Tab-separated table of C-alpha atoms and ligand atoms in Angstrom:
chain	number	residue	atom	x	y	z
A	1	UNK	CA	0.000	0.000	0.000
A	2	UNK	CA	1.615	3.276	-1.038
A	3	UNK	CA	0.257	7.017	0.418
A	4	UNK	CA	1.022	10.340	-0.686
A	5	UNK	CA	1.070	12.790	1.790
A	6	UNK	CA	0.721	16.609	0.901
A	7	UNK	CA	1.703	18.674	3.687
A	8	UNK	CA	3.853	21.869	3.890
A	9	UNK	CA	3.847	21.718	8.096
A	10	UNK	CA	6.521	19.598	8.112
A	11	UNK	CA	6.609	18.454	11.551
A	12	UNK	CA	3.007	17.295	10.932
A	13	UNK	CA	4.585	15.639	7.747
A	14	UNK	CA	7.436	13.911	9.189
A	15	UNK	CA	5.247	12.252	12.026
A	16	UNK	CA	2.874	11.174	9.505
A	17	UNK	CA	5.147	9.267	7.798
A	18	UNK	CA	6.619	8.110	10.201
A	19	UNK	CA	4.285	6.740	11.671
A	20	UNK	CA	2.938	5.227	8.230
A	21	UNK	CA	5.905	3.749	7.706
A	22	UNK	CA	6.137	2.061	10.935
A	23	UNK	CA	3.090	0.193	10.070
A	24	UNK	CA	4.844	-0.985	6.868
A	25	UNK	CA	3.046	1.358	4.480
A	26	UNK	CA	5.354	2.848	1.936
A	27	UNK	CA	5.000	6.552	1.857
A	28	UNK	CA	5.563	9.883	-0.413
A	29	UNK	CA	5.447	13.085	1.056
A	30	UNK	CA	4.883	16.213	-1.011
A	31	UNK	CA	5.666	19.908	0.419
A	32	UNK	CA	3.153	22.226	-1.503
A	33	UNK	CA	-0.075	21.830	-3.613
A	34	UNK	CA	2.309	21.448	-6.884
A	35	UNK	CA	4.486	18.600	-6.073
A	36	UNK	CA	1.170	17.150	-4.674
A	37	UNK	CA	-0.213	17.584	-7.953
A	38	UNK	CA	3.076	16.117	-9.594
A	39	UNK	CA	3.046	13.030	-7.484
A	40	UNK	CA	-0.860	12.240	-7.325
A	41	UNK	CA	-1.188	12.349	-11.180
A	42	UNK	CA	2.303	10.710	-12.347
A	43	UNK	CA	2.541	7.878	-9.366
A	44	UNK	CA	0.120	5.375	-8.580
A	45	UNK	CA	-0.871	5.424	-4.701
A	46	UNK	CA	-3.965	4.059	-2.913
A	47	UNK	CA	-4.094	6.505	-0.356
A	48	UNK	CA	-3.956	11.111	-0.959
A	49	UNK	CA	-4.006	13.137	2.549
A	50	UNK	CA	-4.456	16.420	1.534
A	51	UNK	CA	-4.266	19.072	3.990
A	52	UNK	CA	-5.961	21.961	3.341
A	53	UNK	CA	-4.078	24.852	3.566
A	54	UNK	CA	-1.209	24.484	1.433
A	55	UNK	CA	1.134	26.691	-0.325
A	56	UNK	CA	0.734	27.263	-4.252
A	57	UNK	CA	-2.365	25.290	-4.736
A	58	UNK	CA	-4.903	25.024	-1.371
A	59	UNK	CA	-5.919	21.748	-0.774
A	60	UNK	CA	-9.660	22.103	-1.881
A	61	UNK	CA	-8.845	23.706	-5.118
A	62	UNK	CA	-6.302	20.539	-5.381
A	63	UNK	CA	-8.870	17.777	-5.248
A	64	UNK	CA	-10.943	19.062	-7.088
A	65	UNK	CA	-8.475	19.507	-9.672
A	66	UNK	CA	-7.370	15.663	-9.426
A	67	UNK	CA	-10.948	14.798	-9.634
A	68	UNK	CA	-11.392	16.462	-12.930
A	69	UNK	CA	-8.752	14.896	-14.130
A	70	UNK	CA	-10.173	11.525	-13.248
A	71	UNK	CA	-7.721	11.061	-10.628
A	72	UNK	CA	-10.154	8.352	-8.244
A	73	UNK	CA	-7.606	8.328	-5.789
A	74	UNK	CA	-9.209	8.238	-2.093
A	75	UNK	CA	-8.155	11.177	-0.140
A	76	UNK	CA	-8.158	11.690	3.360
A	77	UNK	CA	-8.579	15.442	3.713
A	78	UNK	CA	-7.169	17.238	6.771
A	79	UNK	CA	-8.544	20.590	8.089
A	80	UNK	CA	-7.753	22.818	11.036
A	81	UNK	CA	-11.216	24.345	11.882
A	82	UNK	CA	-13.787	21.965	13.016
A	83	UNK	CA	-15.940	23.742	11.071
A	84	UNK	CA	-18.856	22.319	9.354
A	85	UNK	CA	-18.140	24.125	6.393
A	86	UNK	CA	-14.807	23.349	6.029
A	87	UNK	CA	-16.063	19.909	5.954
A	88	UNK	CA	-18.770	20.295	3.146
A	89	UNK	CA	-16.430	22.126	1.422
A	90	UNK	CA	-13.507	19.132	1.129
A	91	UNK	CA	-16.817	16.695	0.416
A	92	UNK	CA	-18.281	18.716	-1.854
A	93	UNK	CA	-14.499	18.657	-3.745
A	94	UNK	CA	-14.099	15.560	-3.499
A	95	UNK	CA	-12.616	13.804	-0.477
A	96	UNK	CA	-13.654	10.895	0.488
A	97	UNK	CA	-13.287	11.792	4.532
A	98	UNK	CA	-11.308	14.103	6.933
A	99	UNK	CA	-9.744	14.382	9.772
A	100	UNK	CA	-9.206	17.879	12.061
A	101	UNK	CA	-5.676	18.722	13.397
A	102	UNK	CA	-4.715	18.131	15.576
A	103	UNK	CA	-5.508	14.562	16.255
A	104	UNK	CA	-3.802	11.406	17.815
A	105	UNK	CA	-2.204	9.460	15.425
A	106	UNK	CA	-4.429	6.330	16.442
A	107	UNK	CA	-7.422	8.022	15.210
A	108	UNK	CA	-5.647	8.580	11.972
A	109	UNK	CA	-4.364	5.555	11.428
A	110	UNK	CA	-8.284	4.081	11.605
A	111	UNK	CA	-9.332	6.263	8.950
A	112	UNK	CA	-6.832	5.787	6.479
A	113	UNK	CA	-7.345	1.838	7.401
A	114	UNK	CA	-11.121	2.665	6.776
A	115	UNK	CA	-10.697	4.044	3.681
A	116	UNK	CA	-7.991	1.566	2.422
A	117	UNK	CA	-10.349	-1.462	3.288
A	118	UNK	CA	-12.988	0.091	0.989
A	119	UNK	CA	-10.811	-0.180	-2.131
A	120	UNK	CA	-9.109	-3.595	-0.853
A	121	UNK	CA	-12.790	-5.213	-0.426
A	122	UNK	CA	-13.905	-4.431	-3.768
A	123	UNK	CA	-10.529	-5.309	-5.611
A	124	UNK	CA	-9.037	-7.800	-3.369
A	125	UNK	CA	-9.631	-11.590	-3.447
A	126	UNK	CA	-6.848	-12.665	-1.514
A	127	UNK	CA	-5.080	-11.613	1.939
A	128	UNK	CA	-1.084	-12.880	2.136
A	129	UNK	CA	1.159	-12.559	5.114
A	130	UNK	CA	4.476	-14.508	4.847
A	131	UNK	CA	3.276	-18.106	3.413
A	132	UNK	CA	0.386	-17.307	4.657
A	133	UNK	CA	-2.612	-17.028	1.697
A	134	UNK	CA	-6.965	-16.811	2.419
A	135	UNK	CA	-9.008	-16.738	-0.660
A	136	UNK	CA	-11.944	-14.804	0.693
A	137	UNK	CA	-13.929	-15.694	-2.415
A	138	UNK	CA	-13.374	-19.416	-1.973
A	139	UNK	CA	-12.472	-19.296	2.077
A	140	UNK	CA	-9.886	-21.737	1.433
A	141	UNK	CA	-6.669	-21.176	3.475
A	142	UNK	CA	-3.132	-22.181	2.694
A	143	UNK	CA	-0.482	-22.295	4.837
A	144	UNK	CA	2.741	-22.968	2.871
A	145	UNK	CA	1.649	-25.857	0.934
A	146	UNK	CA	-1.104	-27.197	3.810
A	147	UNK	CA	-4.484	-26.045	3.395
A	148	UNK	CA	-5.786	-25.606	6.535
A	149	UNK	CA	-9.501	-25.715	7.545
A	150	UNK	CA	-11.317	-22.955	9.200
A	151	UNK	CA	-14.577	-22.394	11.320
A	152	UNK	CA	-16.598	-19.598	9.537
A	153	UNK	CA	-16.139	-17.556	12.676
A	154	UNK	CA	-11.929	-18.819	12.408
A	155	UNK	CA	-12.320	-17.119	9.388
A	156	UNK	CA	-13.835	-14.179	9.956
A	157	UNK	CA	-11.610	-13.359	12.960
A	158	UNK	CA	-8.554	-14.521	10.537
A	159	UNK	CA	-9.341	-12.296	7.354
A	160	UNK	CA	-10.334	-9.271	10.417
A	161	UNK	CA	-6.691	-9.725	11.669
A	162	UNK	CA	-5.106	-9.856	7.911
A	163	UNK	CA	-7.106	-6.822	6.693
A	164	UNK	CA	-5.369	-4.965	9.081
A	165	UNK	CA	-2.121	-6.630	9.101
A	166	UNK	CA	0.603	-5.283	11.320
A	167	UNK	CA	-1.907	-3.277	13.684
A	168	UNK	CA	-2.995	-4.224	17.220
A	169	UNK	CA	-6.295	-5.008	17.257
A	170	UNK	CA	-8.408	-4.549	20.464
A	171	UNK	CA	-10.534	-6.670	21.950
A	172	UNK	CA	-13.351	-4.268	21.649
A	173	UNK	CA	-12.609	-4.192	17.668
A	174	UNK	CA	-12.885	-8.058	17.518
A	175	UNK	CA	-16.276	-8.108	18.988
A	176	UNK	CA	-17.601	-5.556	17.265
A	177	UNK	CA	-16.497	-6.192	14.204
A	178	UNK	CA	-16.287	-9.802	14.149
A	179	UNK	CA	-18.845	-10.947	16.293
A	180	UNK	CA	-20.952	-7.816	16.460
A	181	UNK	CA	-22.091	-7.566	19.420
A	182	UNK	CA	-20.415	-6.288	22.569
A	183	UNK	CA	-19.056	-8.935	25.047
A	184	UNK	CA	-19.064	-8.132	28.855
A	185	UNK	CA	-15.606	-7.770	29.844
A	186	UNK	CA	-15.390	-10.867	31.596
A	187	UNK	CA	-15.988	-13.403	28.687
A	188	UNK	CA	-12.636	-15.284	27.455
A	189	UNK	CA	-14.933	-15.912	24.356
A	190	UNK	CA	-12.102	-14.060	22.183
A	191	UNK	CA	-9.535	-15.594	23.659
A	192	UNK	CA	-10.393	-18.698	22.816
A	193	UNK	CA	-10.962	-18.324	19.428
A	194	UNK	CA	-8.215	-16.726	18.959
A	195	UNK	CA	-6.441	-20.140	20.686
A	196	UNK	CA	-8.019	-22.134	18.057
A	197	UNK	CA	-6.794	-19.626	15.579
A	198	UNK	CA	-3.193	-20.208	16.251
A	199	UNK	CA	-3.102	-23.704	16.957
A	200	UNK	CA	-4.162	-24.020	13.010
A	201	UNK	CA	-2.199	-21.735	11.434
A	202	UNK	CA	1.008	-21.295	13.808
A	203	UNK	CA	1.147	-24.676	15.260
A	204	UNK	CA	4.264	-26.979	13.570
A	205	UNK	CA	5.371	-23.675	11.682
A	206	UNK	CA	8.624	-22.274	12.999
A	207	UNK	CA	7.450	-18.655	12.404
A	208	UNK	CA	4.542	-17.599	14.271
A	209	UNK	CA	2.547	-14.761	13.160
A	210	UNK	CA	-0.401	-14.413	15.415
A	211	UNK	CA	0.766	-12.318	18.347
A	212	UNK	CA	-0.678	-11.489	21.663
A	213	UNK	CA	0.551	-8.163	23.249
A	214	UNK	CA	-0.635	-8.219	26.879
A	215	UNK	CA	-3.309	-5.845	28.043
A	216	UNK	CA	-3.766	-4.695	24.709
A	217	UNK	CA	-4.835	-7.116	22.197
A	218	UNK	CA	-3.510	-8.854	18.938
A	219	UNK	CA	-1.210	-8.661	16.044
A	220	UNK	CA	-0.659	-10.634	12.972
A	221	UNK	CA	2.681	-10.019	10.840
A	222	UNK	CA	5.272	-11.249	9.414
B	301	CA	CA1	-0.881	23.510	5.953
């Protein structure tokens, strides 16, 4: 997954991608509403955050530029007044969400997931981590050459943790999103799922790739 970034604050810049890049996605950064325009229409990226005040071109005029020009890029656009405006104004252009500064990085890092997983679940068949494959057309999954047989709710928890691969994921995210409801705090319902989980695809494998980091959740990489 590759993400342009066009920001002219460059502290804001440099702890965006940072912070991208820590979380292994691979990341551009441009200074003003040019290079933006450089990068967003002669790269390929799955990902534009567009701030909105920006030297030479202003973010607003930018996407809606890059939209004219059939650029269907999603772009997360980020504004400094909560206004409502502001916000109708980046829609109305354009952008597919925003975000006000300042905000915690966490926050950010959901909606650029968010808007990621809306592309990867209309173009994306298959989930890979290491030898690692699901086929979420098919649910078949492969471990290097074993195929390995899943519960539908194994699954579901499974392709949860690979969509967002390299990310902790709560336990309040796996019941909502994977069980949908909310558990009471007490249940080891997840838990032990998430025991099954790894006793078929980690179990006899020398690297493991379902991780539990205490009092906060779980973690699947490579
Ligand atoms: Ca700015």
């Amino acid at each position: 997954m590759r993400i342009l970034v066009i920001e002219d604050e460059k502290k804001i810049a440099s702890f965006i991608k940072r912070g991208l890049r820590e979380v292994g996605y691979s990341v551009d950064v441009a200074y003003d509403g040019e290079e933006g325009h450089f990068l967003a229409t002669t790269s390929d990226y799955d990902l534009i955050v567009l701030d909105l005040m920006l030297p030479k071109i202003d973010g607003v005029t930018l996407c809606k530029k890059l939209r004219n020009e059939k650029v269907i890029t999603p772009i997360l656009m980020l504004t400094v007044k909560d206004s409502i405006k502001d916000k109708v104004t980046g829609l109305d252009a354009g952008a597919n969400d925003y975000l006000t500064k300042p905000f915690a990085f966490e926050e950010f890092l959901a909606r650029v997931r968010a808007l990621l997983r809306r592309i990867e679940s209309k173009q994306v068949s298959k989930l890979k981590i290491d030898d690692l494959e699901i086929d979420l057309l098919n649910h078949k999954v492969i471990r290097g050459s074993k195929e390995i047989e899943l519960t539908a709710k194994e699954f579901a928890l499974l392709e949860f943790l690979m969509r967002n691969e390299g990310v902790i994921v709560t336990r309040t995210m796996l019941s909502e999103h994977v069980w949908d409801i909310n558990f009471d705090t007490y249940t080891n319902i997840i838990d032990v799922y998430i025991n099954y989980l790894r006793n078929k695809i980690d179990k006899g494998f020398e690297k493991k790739l379902l991780h539990t980091i205490r009092g906060r959740g779980y973690i699947i990489k490579a």
